[in-house]
Structure formats: C-alpha cells, structure tokens
PDB file of C-alpha atoms (C1' of nucleotides) in Angstrom:
ATOM      1  CA  MET A  11     -53.701 144.846 213.372  1.00 44.00           C
ATOM      2  CA  PRO A  12     -58.050 144.693 213.039  1.00 51.00           C
ATOM      3  CA  GLY A  13     -58.216 141.629 215.960  1.00 90.00           C
ATOM      4  CA  LEU A  14     -57.768 138.808 214.953  1.00 96.00           C
ATOM      5  CA  ALA A  15     -59.140 136.981 218.222  1.00 98.00           C
ATOM      6  CA  ALA A  16     -62.851 138.010 218.580  1.00 98.00           C
ATOM      7  CA  PRO A  17     -63.714 136.036 215.123  1.00 98.00           C
ATOM      8  CA  LEU A  18     -61.342 132.534 216.421  1.00 98.00           C
ATOM      9  CA  ILE A  19     -63.444 132.593 219.844  1.00 98.00           C
ATOM     10  CA  ALA A  20     -65.817 132.877 217.736  1.00 98.00           C
ATOM     11  CA  TRP A  21     -65.555 130.195 215.052  1.00 98.00           C
ATOM     12  CA  TYR A  22     -63.614 128.423 217.923  1.00 98.00           C
ATOM     13  CA  ARG A  23     -66.336 127.619 219.918  1.00 97.00           C
ATOM     14  CA  ASP A  24     -69.340 125.758 218.023  1.00 97.00           C
ATOM     15  CA  ALA A  25     -66.379 123.398 215.333  1.00 97.00           C
ATOM     16  CA  ALA A  26     -63.434 122.485 217.964  1.00 97.00           C
ATOM     17  CA  ARG A  27     -63.324 119.492 217.513  1.00 97.00           C
ATOM     18  CA  ASP A  28     -63.755 117.268 220.499  1.00 96.00           C
ATOM     19  CA  LEU A  29     -59.929 115.403 221.724  1.00 98.00           C
ATOM     20  CA  PRO A  30     -57.533 113.985 224.447  1.00 97.00           C
ATOM     21  CA  TRP A  31     -56.341 116.189 225.447  1.00 97.00           C
ATOM     22  CA  ARG A  32     -59.202 118.985 225.632  1.00 97.00           C
ATOM     23  CA  ARG A  33     -61.017 117.396 227.850  1.00 95.00           C
ATOM     24  CA  GLU A  34     -61.484 119.223 231.538  1.00 90.00           C
ATOM     25  CA  GLY A  35     -58.732 118.131 234.171  1.00 87.00           C
ATOM     26  CA  PHE A  36     -56.586 115.969 230.896  1.00 96.00           C
ATOM     27  CA  GLY A  37     -53.286 117.170 233.199  1.00 96.00           C
ATOM     28  CA  ALA A  38     -50.024 118.170 231.515  1.00 98.00           C
ATOM     29  CA  TRP A  39     -48.174 114.979 231.950  1.00 98.00           C
ATOM     30  CA  GLY A  40     -50.775 114.058 229.094  1.00 98.00           C
ATOM     31  CA  THR A  41     -50.200 117.223 227.471  1.00 98.00           C
ATOM     32  CA  LEU A  42     -46.401 117.201 227.517  1.00 98.00           C
ATOM     33  CA  VAL A  43     -47.141 113.423 225.537  1.00 98.00           C
ATOM     34  CA  SER A  44     -49.158 114.708 223.673  1.00 98.00           C
ATOM     35  CA  GLU A  45     -47.326 117.655 222.270  1.00 98.00           C
ATOM     36  CA  PHE A  46     -44.509 115.182 221.562  1.00 98.00           C
ATOM     37  CA  MET A  47     -46.825 112.584 219.613  1.00 98.00           C
ATOM     38  CA  LEU A  48     -47.944 115.871 217.656  1.00 98.00           C
ATOM     39  CA  GLN A  49     -44.531 116.737 216.467  1.00 98.00           C
ATOM     40  CA  GLN A  50     -44.816 115.629 212.937  1.00 97.00           C
ATOM     41  CA  THR A  51     -47.353 113.357 213.393  1.00 98.00           C
ATOM     42  CA  PRO A  52     -51.313 113.662 212.112  1.00 97.00           C
ATOM     43  CA  VAL A  53     -53.764 114.025 215.431  1.00 97.00           C
ATOM     44  CA  THR A  54     -55.397 110.860 214.284  1.00 96.00           C
ATOM     45  CA  ARG A  55     -53.110 109.161 214.620  1.00 97.00           C
ATOM     46  CA  VAL A  56     -51.887 110.115 217.762  1.00 98.00           C
ATOM     47  CA  ILE A  57     -54.632 109.287 219.764  1.00 98.00           C
ATOM     48  CA  PRO A  58     -55.649 105.050 220.785  1.00 97.00           C
ATOM     49  CA  HIS A  59     -51.534 105.157 221.363  1.00 98.00           C
ATOM     50  CA  LEU A  60     -51.600 108.356 223.624  1.00 98.00           C
ATOM     51  CA  GLU A  61     -54.469 106.490 225.216  1.00 97.00           C
ATOM     52  CA  ALA A  62     -52.116 103.568 225.336  1.00 98.00           C
ATOM     53  CA  TRP A  63     -48.974 105.116 226.841  1.00 98.00           C
ATOM     54  CA  LEU A  64     -51.332 107.583 229.442  1.00 98.00           C
ATOM     55  CA  ALA A  65     -52.161 103.508 231.446  1.00 98.00           C
ATOM     56  CA  ARG A  66     -48.960 102.098 230.615  1.00 98.00           C
ATOM     57  CA  TRP A  67     -46.959 104.936 232.053  1.00 98.00           C
ATOM     58  CA  PRO A  68     -49.229 108.156 234.084  1.00 98.00           C
ATOM     59  CA  SER A  69     -47.180 109.567 235.252  1.00 98.00           C
ATOM     60  CA  PRO A  70     -42.942 110.884 234.043  1.00 98.00           C
ATOM     61  CA  THR A  71     -42.281 108.820 237.362  1.00 98.00           C
ATOM     62  CA  ASP A  72     -43.201 106.027 235.653  1.00 98.00           C
ATOM     63  CA  LEU A  73     -42.012 106.470 232.282  1.00 98.00           C
ATOM     64  CA  ALA A  74     -38.553 107.870 234.777  1.00 98.00           C
ATOM     65  CA  ALA A  75     -38.777 104.323 235.586  1.00 98.00           C
ATOM     66  CA  SER A  76     -38.359 101.760 232.995  1.00 98.00           C
ATOM     67  CA  PRO A  77     -35.378 101.308 230.263  1.00 98.00           C
ATOM     68  CA  PRO A  78     -35.786 104.094 227.104  1.00 98.00           C
ATOM     69  CA  GLY A  79     -36.766 100.337 225.517  1.00 98.00           C
ATOM     70  CA  ASP A  80     -39.066 100.174 226.520  1.00 98.00           C
ATOM     71  CA  ALA A  81     -40.188 103.694 225.333  1.00 98.00           C
ATOM     72  CA  VAL A  82     -39.450 102.892 222.037  1.00 98.00           C
ATOM     73  CA  THR A  83     -40.985  99.364 221.725  1.00 98.00           C
ATOM     74  CA  GLN A  84     -44.703 101.157 222.496  1.00 98.00           C
ATOM     75  CA  TRP A  85     -43.934 104.434 220.055  1.00 98.00           C
ATOM     76  CA  ALA A  86     -44.544 101.575 217.864  1.00 98.00           C
ATOM     77  CA  ASN A  87     -44.659 103.248 214.022  1.00 98.00           C
ATOM     78  CA  LEU A  88     -45.920 106.952 214.952  1.00 98.00           C
ATOM     79  CA  GLY A  89     -42.302 107.558 213.245  1.00 98.00           C
ATOM     80  CA  TYR A  90     -39.095 109.568 214.805  1.00 98.00           C
ATOM     81  CA  PRO A  91     -38.817 107.581 217.242  1.00 98.00           C
ATOM     82  CA  ARG A  92     -35.922 109.040 218.687  1.00 98.00           C
ATOM     83  CA  ARG A  93     -38.842 111.421 219.852  1.00 98.00           C
ATOM     84  CA  ALA A  94     -39.082 107.864 222.609  1.00 98.00           C
ATOM     85  CA  LEU A  95     -35.841 108.244 222.554  1.00 98.00           C
ATOM     86  CA  TRP A  96     -36.880 112.136 223.896  1.00 98.00           C
ATOM     87  CA  LEU A  97     -39.570 111.744 225.686  1.00 98.00           C
ATOM     88  CA  HIS A  98     -37.834 110.045 228.619  1.00 98.00           C
ATOM     89  CA  ARG A  99     -34.727 111.861 229.307  1.00 98.00           C
ATOM     90  CA  ALA A 100     -37.286 113.964 229.461  1.00 98.00           C
ATOM     91  CA  ALA A 101     -38.958 112.619 231.761  1.00 98.00           C
ATOM     92  CA  VAL A 102     -36.412 111.276 233.604  1.00 98.00           C
ATOM     93  CA  GLU A 103     -35.522 115.129 233.806  1.00 98.00           C
ATOM     94  CA  ILE A 104     -38.444 115.718 235.237  1.00 98.00           C
ATOM     95  CA  ARG A 105     -38.570 113.944 237.911  1.00 98.00           C
ATOM     96  CA  ASP A 106     -34.717 114.156 238.793  1.00 98.00           C
ATOM     97  CA  ARG A 107     -34.904 117.862 238.868  1.00 98.00           C
ATOM     98  CA  HIS A 108     -38.909 119.435 238.918  1.00 98.00           C
ATOM     99  CA  ASP A 109     -39.794 116.184 241.971  1.00 98.00           C
ATOM    100  CA  GLY A 110     -41.917 114.531 239.596  1.00 98.00           C
ATOM    101  CA  VAL A 111     -43.757 117.541 237.874  1.00 98.00           C
ATOM    102  CA  VAL A 112     -44.472 119.258 234.316  1.00 98.00           C
ATOM    103  CA  PRO A 113     -42.713 122.634 235.012  1.00 98.00           C
ATOM    104  CA  ARG A 114     -45.191 125.208 234.581  1.00 98.00           C
ATOM    105  CA  ASP A 115     -41.910 127.275 233.447  1.00 98.00           C
ATOM    106  CA  VAL A 116     -41.302 128.249 230.254  1.00 98.00           C
ATOM    107  CA  ASP A 117     -37.754 128.621 230.324  1.00 98.00           C
ATOM    108  CA  ALA A 118     -37.547 125.486 232.625  1.00 98.00           C
ATOM    109  CA  LEU A 119     -39.414 123.392 229.972  1.00 98.00           C
ATOM    110  CA  LEU A 120     -37.231 124.450 227.378  1.00 98.00           C
ATOM    111  CA  ALA A 121     -33.816 123.224 229.128  1.00 98.00           C
ATOM    112  CA  LEU A 122     -35.840 119.217 229.401  1.00 98.00           C
ATOM    113  CA  THR A 123     -35.041 117.284 225.998  1.00 98.00           C
ATOM    114  CA  GLY A 124     -37.376 117.117 222.823  1.00 98.00           C
ATOM    115  CA  ILE A 125     -38.983 121.024 224.218  1.00 98.00           C
ATOM    116  CA  GLY A 126     -38.869 123.358 221.696  1.00 98.00           C
ATOM    117  CA  ASP A 127     -40.438 127.401 221.845  1.00 98.00           C
ATOM    118  CA  TYR A 128     -43.683 125.349 220.569  1.00 98.00           C
ATOM    119  CA  THR A 129     -44.147 122.492 223.142  1.00 98.00           C
ATOM    120  CA  ALA A 130     -42.674 124.399 225.766  1.00 98.00           C
ATOM    121  CA  ARG A 131     -45.430 127.023 225.515  1.00 98.00           C
ATOM    122  CA  ALA A 132     -48.550 124.415 224.532  1.00 98.00           C
ATOM    123  CA  VAL A 133     -47.534 123.015 227.838  1.00 98.00           C
ATOM    124  CA  ALA A 134     -47.605 126.222 229.968  1.00 98.00           C
ATOM    125  CA  VAL A 135     -50.456 127.768 228.007  1.00 98.00           C
ATOM    126  CA  PHE A 136     -53.435 124.872 226.880  1.00 98.00           C
ATOM    127  CA  ALA A 137     -51.586 122.406 230.600  1.00 98.00           C
ATOM    128  CA  TYR A 138     -50.760 125.886 232.421  1.00 98.00           C
ATOM    129  CA  GLY A 139     -53.528 128.685 231.658  1.00 97.00           C
ATOM    130  CA  ASP A 140     -50.262 131.207 231.547  1.00 98.00           C
ATOM    131  CA  ARG A 141     -50.413 133.751 228.637  1.00 98.00           C
ATOM    132  CA  HIS A 142     -48.186 133.105 225.622  1.00 98.00           C
ATOM    133  CA  PRO A 143     -47.956 133.344 222.486  1.00 98.00           C
ATOM    134  CA  VAL A 144     -47.896 129.574 221.110  1.00 98.00           C
ATOM    135  CA  VAL A 145     -47.359 129.153 216.991  1.00 98.00           C
ATOM    136  CA  ASP A 146     -46.806 126.024 215.308  1.00 98.00           C
ATOM    137  CA  THR A 147     -47.402 125.253 211.559  1.00 97.00           C
ATOM    138  CA  ASN A 148     -50.935 126.045 211.489  1.00 98.00           C
ATOM    139  CA  THR A 149     -50.521 129.484 213.127  1.00 98.00           C
ATOM    140  CA  ARG A 150     -48.278 130.166 211.039  1.00 97.00           C
ATOM    141  CA  ARG A 151     -49.900 129.572 208.029  1.00 97.00           C
ATOM    142  CA  VAL A 152     -52.609 131.611 209.358  1.00 98.00           C
ATOM    143  CA  LEU A 153     -50.358 134.062 210.157  1.00 97.00           C
ATOM    144  CA  ALA A 154     -49.105 134.499 206.276  1.00 96.00           C
ATOM    145  CA  ARG A 155     -52.215 134.050 204.751  1.00 97.00           C
ATOM    146  CA  ALA A 156     -54.754 136.351 207.135  1.00 97.00           C
ATOM    147  CA  VAL A 157     -52.361 138.841 208.615  1.00 96.00           C
ATOM    148  CA  GLU A 158     -49.783 139.408 205.567  1.00 95.00           C
ATOM    149  CA  GLY A 159     -51.466 137.935 202.365  1.00 96.00           C
ATOM    150  CA  ARG A 160     -49.357 135.176 201.667  1.00 95.00           C
ATOM    151  CA  ALA A 161     -50.044 131.811 200.568  1.00 95.00           C
ATOM    152  CA  GLN A 162     -47.639 130.376 202.378  1.00 94.00           C
ATOM    153  CA  PRO A 163     -45.080 131.088 206.044  1.00 94.00           C
ATOM    154  CA  GLY A 164     -41.328 131.560 205.591  1.00 88.00           C
ATOM    155  CA  PRO A 165     -39.079 129.265 207.265  1.00 87.00           C
ATOM    156  CA  PRO A 166     -40.102 129.477 210.739  1.00 87.00           C
ATOM    157  CA  HIS A 167     -38.957 132.286 212.920  1.00 90.00           C
ATOM    158  CA  ARG A 168     -38.306 133.949 216.622  1.00 88.00           C
ATOM    159  CA  ARG A 169     -40.625 136.700 215.502  1.00 91.00           C
ATOM    160  CA  ASP A 170     -42.873 134.328 213.957  1.00 93.00           C
ATOM    161  CA  LEU A 171     -43.767 134.602 218.623  1.00 97.00           C
ATOM    162  CA  GLU A 172     -43.922 138.039 218.478  1.00 96.00           C
ATOM    163  CA  ARG A 173     -46.456 138.334 215.253  1.00 96.00           C
ATOM    164  CA  MET A 174     -49.053 135.965 217.360  1.00 97.00           C
ATOM    165  CA  ASP A 175     -48.230 137.720 220.324  1.00 97.00           C
ATOM    166  CA  ALA A 176     -49.550 141.398 219.394  1.00 97.00           C
ATOM    167  CA  GLU A 177     -53.213 139.318 218.150  1.00 97.00           C
ATOM    168  CA  LEU A 178     -53.465 137.540 221.865  1.00 98.00           C
ATOM    169  CA  PRO A 179     -56.008 139.822 223.972  1.00 98.00           C
ATOM    170  CA  ASP A 180     -55.299 140.584 227.196  1.00 97.00           C
ATOM    171  CA  GLY A 181     -57.366 138.330 229.133  1.00 97.00           C
ATOM    172  CA  ILE A 182     -55.308 134.799 229.999  1.00 97.00           C
ATOM    173  CA  ALA A 183     -58.497 132.375 229.346  1.00 97.00           C
ATOM    174  CA  GLU A 184     -59.015 134.708 225.717  1.00 98.00           C
ATOM    175  CA  ALA A 185     -55.602 134.178 225.157  1.00 98.00           C
ATOM    176  CA  ALA A 186     -55.410 130.829 225.324  1.00 98.00           C
ATOM    177  CA  VAL A 187     -58.692 130.162 223.254  1.00 98.00           C
ATOM    178  CA  VAL A 188     -56.950 132.233 220.115  1.00 98.00           C
ATOM    179  CA  ASN A 189     -53.917 130.519 220.706  1.00 98.00           C
ATOM    180  CA  ALA A 190     -56.030 126.710 220.748  1.00 98.00           C
ATOM    181  CA  ALA A 191     -57.419 128.443 217.114  1.00 98.00           C
ATOM    182  CA  ALA A 192     -55.127 129.712 215.146  1.00 98.00           C
ATOM    183  CA  MET A 193     -53.782 126.206 215.556  1.00 98.00           C
ATOM    184  CA  GLU A 194     -57.269 125.159 215.645  1.00 98.00           C
ATOM    185  CA  LEU A 195     -58.283 127.325 212.240  1.00 98.00           C
ATOM    186  CA  GLY A 196     -55.344 125.889 210.718  1.00 98.00           C
ATOM    187  CA  ALA A 197     -55.911 121.805 210.144  1.00 98.00           C
ATOM    188  CA  ILE A 198     -59.637 121.747 209.257  1.00 98.00           C
ATOM    189  CA  VAL A 199     -60.049 125.031 207.391  1.00 98.00           C
ATOM    190  CA  CYS A 200     -56.965 126.955 206.191  1.00 98.00           C
ATOM    191  CA  THR A 201     -54.746 124.125 205.301  1.00 97.00           C
ATOM    192  CA  ALA A 202     -52.369 123.820 202.916  1.00 95.00           C
ATOM    193  CA  ARG A 203     -54.171 121.986 200.809  1.00 93.00           C
ATOM    194  CA  SER A 204     -57.470 123.255 200.152  1.00 94.00           C
ATOM    195  CA  PRO A 205     -58.481 125.306 201.952  1.00 97.00           C
ATOM    196  CA  LYS A 206     -61.765 126.091 202.694  1.00 97.00           C
ATOM    197  CA  CYS A 207     -62.349 129.525 202.728  1.00 97.00           C
ATOM    198  CA  ALA A 208     -66.131 130.172 201.825  1.00 97.00           C
ATOM    199  CA  VAL A 209     -66.062 129.083 205.069  1.00 97.00           C
ATOM    200  CA  CYS A 210     -63.487 130.750 207.371  1.00 98.00           C
ATOM    201  CA  PRO A 211     -64.467 133.466 210.277  1.00 98.00           C
ATOM    202  CA  LEU A 212     -60.993 134.945 208.769  1.00 98.00           C
ATOM    203  CA  ALA A 213     -62.209 135.753 205.012  1.00 97.00           C
ATOM    204  CA  ASP A 214     -63.605 138.581 205.839  1.00 97.00           C
ATOM    205  CA  LEU A 215     -60.324 140.266 207.336  1.00 97.00           C
ATOM    206  CA  CYS A 216     -57.433 138.302 205.030  1.00 98.00           C
ATOM    207  CA  ALA A 217     -55.653 139.832 203.037  1.00 97.00           C
ATOM    208  CA  TRP A 218     -54.365 136.948 200.873  1.00 97.00           C
ATOM    209  CA  ARG A 219     -58.117 137.052 200.099  1.00 97.00           C
ATOM    210  CA  ALA A 220     -58.277 139.778 199.204  1.00 97.00           C
ATOM    211  CA  ALA A 221     -54.327 140.125 197.324  1.00 96.00           C
ATOM    212  CA  GLY A 222     -56.437 137.227 195.124  1.00 96.00           C
ATOM    213  CA  TYR A 223     -54.578 134.577 196.118  1.00 96.00           C
ATOM    214  CA  PRO A 224     -52.177 135.257 195.001  1.00 95.00           C
ATOM    215  CA  GLU A 225     -48.960 131.956 194.884  1.00 90.00           C
ATOM    216  CA  SER A 226     -45.948 131.485 196.855  1.00 83.00           C
ATOM    217  CA  GLU A 227     -42.843 131.353 195.173  1.00 74.00           C
ATOM    218  CA  ASP A 228     -42.138 128.337 197.388  1.00 67.00           C
ATOM    219  CA  ARG A 229     -38.327 127.718 197.815  1.00 66.00           C
ATOM    220  CA  ARG A 230     -38.845 124.698 199.549  1.00 71.00           C
ATOM    221  CA  ARG A 231     -36.905 121.589 198.849  1.00 75.00           C
ATOM    222  CA  ARG A 232     -39.089 118.973 197.520  1.00 81.00           C
ATOM    223  CA  GLN A 233     -38.979 116.283 200.012  1.00 85.00           C
ATOM    224  CA  ALA A 234     -36.633 113.771 199.934  1.00 89.00           C
ATOM    225  CA  THR A 235     -37.886 110.242 197.949  1.00 93.00           C
ATOM    226  CA  TYR A 236     -37.995 107.766 201.255  1.00 94.00           C
ATOM    227  CA  GLU A 237     -38.329 105.059 199.334  1.00 94.00           C
ATOM    228  CA  GLY A 238     -34.535 103.581 198.574  1.00 94.00           C
ATOM    229  CA  SER A 239     -33.656 105.732 200.801  1.00 95.00           C
ATOM    230  CA  ASP A 240     -31.501 105.969 205.191  1.00 96.00           C
ATOM    231  CA  ARG A 241     -33.908 106.796 206.423  1.00 97.00           C
ATOM    232  CA  GLN A 242     -36.080 103.760 205.256  1.00 97.00           C
ATOM    233  CA  ALA A 243     -33.187 101.156 206.098  1.00 98.00           C
ATOM    234  CA  ARG A 244     -32.903 103.513 209.541  1.00 98.00           C
ATOM    235  CA  GLY A 245     -36.590 102.311 210.319  1.00 98.00           C
ATOM    236  CA  ALA A 246     -37.217  98.555 209.108  1.00 98.00           C
ATOM    237  CA  VAL A 247     -33.195  97.953 211.051  1.00 98.00           C
ATOM    238  CA  LEU A 248     -35.705 100.025 214.316  1.00 98.00           C
ATOM    239  CA  LYS A 249     -38.970  97.335 213.282  1.00 98.00           C
ATOM    240  CA  THR A 250     -36.969  94.206 213.921  1.00 98.00           C
ATOM    241  CA  LEU A 251     -35.884  95.576 216.789  1.00 98.00           C
ATOM    242  CA  ARG A 252     -39.144  96.375 218.762  1.00 98.00           C
ATOM    243  CA  ASP A 253     -41.293  93.385 216.801  1.00 98.00           C
ATOM    244  CA  ALA A 254     -38.376  91.184 219.173  1.00 97.00           C
ATOM    245  CA  ALA A 255     -38.531  93.145 222.521  1.00 95.00           C
ATOM    246  CA  PRO A 256     -37.292  92.380 224.831  1.00 95.00           C
ATOM    247  CA  SER A 257     -35.546  90.251 223.144  1.00 97.00           C
ATOM    248  CA  PRO A 258     -32.351  91.279 221.016  1.00 98.00           C
ATOM    249  CA  VAL A 259     -31.472  90.561 217.794  1.00 98.00           C
ATOM    250  CA  PRO A 260     -28.497  88.457 216.324  1.00 98.00           C
ATOM    251  CA  LEU A 261     -26.892  90.895 213.791  1.00 97.00           C
ATOM    252  CA  PHE A 262     -26.898  88.440 211.445  1.00 98.00           C
ATOM    253  CA  ALA A 263     -30.497  88.292 211.670  1.00 98.00           C
ATOM    254  CA  VAL A 264     -31.250  91.695 210.816  1.00 98.00           C
ATOM    255  CA  LEU A 265     -32.381  92.827 207.584  1.00 97.00           C
ATOM    256  CA  PRO A 266     -30.621  90.417 206.675  1.00 97.00           C
ATOM    257  CA  ASP A 267     -32.364  90.423 202.683  1.00 95.00           C
ATOM    258  CA  TRP A 268     -32.025  93.973 202.858  1.00 96.00           C
ATOM    259  CA  PRO A 269     -31.022  94.965 199.125  1.00 95.00           C
ATOM    260  CA  ASP A 270     -28.260  97.292 199.628  1.00 96.00           C
ATOM    261  CA  ALA A 271     -25.582  95.931 202.992  1.00 96.00           C
ATOM    262  CA  ALA A 272     -23.266  98.874 203.400  1.00 96.00           C
ATOM    263  CA  GLN A 273     -27.071 100.679 203.441  1.00 96.00           C
ATOM    264  CA  ARG A 274     -27.913  98.622 206.251  1.00 97.00           C
ATOM    265  CA  ASP A 275     -24.244  98.510 208.345  1.00 97.00           C
ATOM    266  CA  ARG A 276     -25.377 102.611 207.804  1.00 97.00           C
ATOM    267  CA  ALA A 277     -28.061 102.594 209.361  1.00 98.00           C
ATOM    268  CA  ILE A 278     -26.847  99.527 212.259  1.00 98.00           C
ATOM    269  CA  ASP A 279     -24.750 102.487 213.099  1.00 97.00           C
ATOM    270  CA  SER A 280     -26.418 105.726 212.826  1.00 97.00           C
ATOM    271  CA  LEU A 281     -29.168 104.390 215.707  1.00 98.00           C
ATOM    272  CA  VAL A 282     -25.769 102.852 217.480  1.00 98.00           C
ATOM    273  CA  SER A 283     -24.852 106.893 217.703  1.00 97.00           C
ATOM    274  CA  ASP A 284     -28.524 108.478 218.021  1.00 97.00           C
ATOM    275  CA  GLY A 285     -29.088 105.802 221.178  1.00 98.00           C
ATOM    276  CA  LEU A 286     -31.621 103.872 219.418  1.00 98.00           C
ATOM    277  CA  ALA A 287     -29.669 100.524 219.646  1.00 98.00           C
ATOM    278  CA  GLU A 288     -26.728  98.974 221.727  1.00 98.00           C
ATOM    279  CA  ALA A 289     -24.505  96.487 219.932  1.00 96.00           C
ATOM    280  CA  ILE A 290     -23.584  94.565 222.113  1.00 94.00           C
ATOM    281  CA  ASP A 291     -20.909  91.678 220.864  1.00 92.00           C
ATOM    282  CA  ASP A 292     -22.445  90.027 218.518  1.00 95.00           C
ATOM    283  CA  VAL A 293     -26.287  91.270 218.966  1.00 97.00           C
ATOM    284  CA  LEU A 294     -28.700  94.912 218.494  1.00 98.00           C
ATOM    285  CA  ARG A 295     -31.113  95.365 220.979  1.00 98.00           C
ATOM    286  CA  LEU A 296     -33.100  98.417 222.002  1.00 98.00           C
ATOM    287  CA  PRO A 297     -32.338  99.855 224.880  1.00 98.00           C
ATOM    288  CA  GLY A 298     -32.167  99.245 228.454  1.00 92.00           C
ATOM    289  CA  HIS A 299     -30.887 100.844 231.287  1.00 80.00           C
ATOM    290  CA  PRO A 300     -27.863 103.000 232.235  1.00 71.00           C
ATOM    291  CA  ALA A 301     -25.486 101.324 233.659  1.00 49.00           C
ATOM    292  CA  SER A 302     -25.108 103.965 236.746  1.00 44.00           C
TER     293      SER A 302
ATOM    294  C1'  DT B  15     -29.104 128.104 208.046  1.00 57.33           C
ATOM    295  C1'  DA B  16     -30.110 123.758 206.848  1.00 57.33           C
ATOM    296  C1'  DA B  17     -29.913 119.501 207.068  1.00 57.33           C
ATOM    297  C1'  DG B  18     -31.609 115.034 208.899  1.00 57.33           C
ATOM    298  C1'  DC B  19     -35.125 112.503 211.697  1.00 57.33           C
ATOM    299  C1'  DG B  20     -40.471 108.084 209.848  1.00 57.33           C
ATOM    300  C1'  DT B  21     -44.960 106.320 208.703  1.00 57.33           C
ATOM    301  C1'  DG B  22     -48.757 106.647 206.781  1.00 57.33           C
ATOM    302  C1'  DG B  23     -52.483 108.625 204.708  1.00 57.33           C
ATOM    303  C1'  DA B  24     -54.819 111.662 201.110  1.00 57.33           C
ATOM    304  C1'  DT B  25     -54.480 113.444 196.354  1.00 57.33           C
TER     305       DT B  25
ATOM    306  C1'  DT C   8     -47.591 106.770 190.802  1.00 57.33           C
ATOM    307  C1'  DA C   9     -46.056 110.057 192.933  1.00 57.33           C
ATOM    308  C1'  DT C  10     -46.178 113.619 195.870  1.00 57.33           C
ATOM    309  C1'  DC C  11     -47.499 116.244 199.436  1.00 57.33           C
ATOM    310  C1'  DC C  12     -48.043 117.059 203.830  1.00 57.33           C
ATOM    311  C1'  DA C  13     -48.801 116.289 209.125  1.00 57.33           C
ATOM    312  C1'  DA C  14     -49.293 120.106 216.834  1.00 57.33           C
ATOM    313  C1'  DG C  15     -40.957 119.925 215.601  1.00 57.33           C
ATOM    314  C1'  DC C  16     -36.810 119.348 217.770  1.00 57.33           C
ATOM    315  C1'  DT C  17     -31.300 118.735 217.469  1.00 57.33           C
ATOM    316  C1'  DT C  18     -27.225 119.201 215.498  1.00 57.33           C
TER     317       DT C  18
END
DNA sequence: TAAGCGTGGAT
DNA sequence: TATCCAAGCTT
C-alpha cells in the first residue's frame, strides 16, 4: 500500500470538525450513545438529541432504571426507534453483566444488543483508545475509491476490516486518528454525491481519480418509496404514542383517519411484535417496565 | 444474503 | 418533484 495514513493524519489535524464526542473526556457512555444515534442518522440531527439524552441519563444505570418507553419518547424523531429500545436493552445488559461500566473488549461489546462490527470497534477505539480497524460507510467509500479505484464500495463485508487494518500505522494513537480521519474524509470530502477532489489530501494517490473516475455499475436496489409505505404508518402510530406519553391511547383513537385501515392495523401489530408498543385491553402505549 | 427498518435535508 | 443519502443492525 502506498499508505493513506500519513496524508490522512496531516489533513485531519486541520480539517476535523469540532464534534461533542471528540471532546476530551467525553466518556465511554457518551460515545456509545452517540454511536447508536449516528447509526443512519446525520451528525447535525444527532447533536442536540445526544446532549439532552446524556443530561437525562448520565450513565447506563440511569437509563436502565427508566422504562424502555421513556427511551423511545426521548428518542423523538431521530428515526429507526428500535435503536432506542436496543440502547435501553444494552444499558440493562451493561448494568447486569458489567457492573454498569461500558465494556472495553470488542467481543463483550458485540454481545450487547444493537451493537455490531462498526459500533463495537468505534467504542473500543474512540472511547478507550485501543487499536482496531473501524469501518463505516464513509471509510468503505474512501477505500473503494482511493485503493480500489471504484466509484462506490460493494456491500459491507468482514474483509473490509482486514483491508482497513492494513492501512493502520503501528502506533495506537496514530491508528485511532487514521480511523477517525478516514471516516471524516468520507463524510465531508469524499462524499457519495459530489466528492471535493480539489481539496482531497489523497488526490495524488487516489486510484479512482487516476483511472479517470469510472462509474461503478451499481446494482444497488433503490430505496423503497416512503410515502404510503408500512414504514410511514409505523412512524405515524409511534408518533401518536410519543406525543401522548406517558398516557396510553385508546385503540380507536390511533390514526382514525388513516387512509388504509388494514395498513394501520398491520403497523400496530408489528410495533407490538417488535416491543415498541404494548396493547393492553383496548389501549396502546409505549413499553413500560418489564413485569419481572 | 437480502430485506426491513424512520426521518428530514440536499440536489 | 422525486430520489438520494445519512458514523448500521437484526433476522
């Protein structure tokens, strides 16, 4: 490898955004919460919700002591509300299995609900300073372009971890910076739509640029239309429950004017099935404390 | 392995 | 306006 590390480190020193989770002493819990929120939600939308969340629940034990429905309400409109449920479950698991301390070991992190290859290593590296490859969608795009000469990365693969690991310097601190810098470059320079190659620190060694920016035959399937979808119905039902919380909502009052009643009922059933709602007698509510 | 899962801003 | 895209995860 020609080595992405040196130019990435130099660039990051000047170009890195000032983000809350990069502040000194932000803490492993804050890092974990931020990573949950950042799973598919843009940075600018996450920041205010993150600060409110940590003010309300400064530790995993604090969150674990609240009913999961409170987490869903606090999650507000961040999207993918099952993440709120998973974050709550992870907090309970941290309390019960790790004495309330966010684990440092990658395998222990992977065993927590809602944590996968990316989030586990992000916590281990950015919160605890360990040396692992951290690969998110930004990093995969940077590697695809700079190293492979392709416009877009293929689907996520475990091999991505090894390929990123090969780019990391030996030094632990330097490796962490390269991880962060690759993500940051993908987020603000090597972007999916209009990459800013004129200001890219990797331009001189970029295989995609050298090859003349070939298009990639993208067999990505199109994102399903949201308008009129079951997902939209689920979102609308859940918003009704959040807005009413902590009060339950009579079933007859859940989206009474929804254009497709069968779809609405399907949405309610699936939310209950997912644990995002509870149907008791003839009312619907967010999940409360487990019975045990 | 692929599908399903929210929401809002940018183009 | 419609589509794309966003620090992924689970089943």
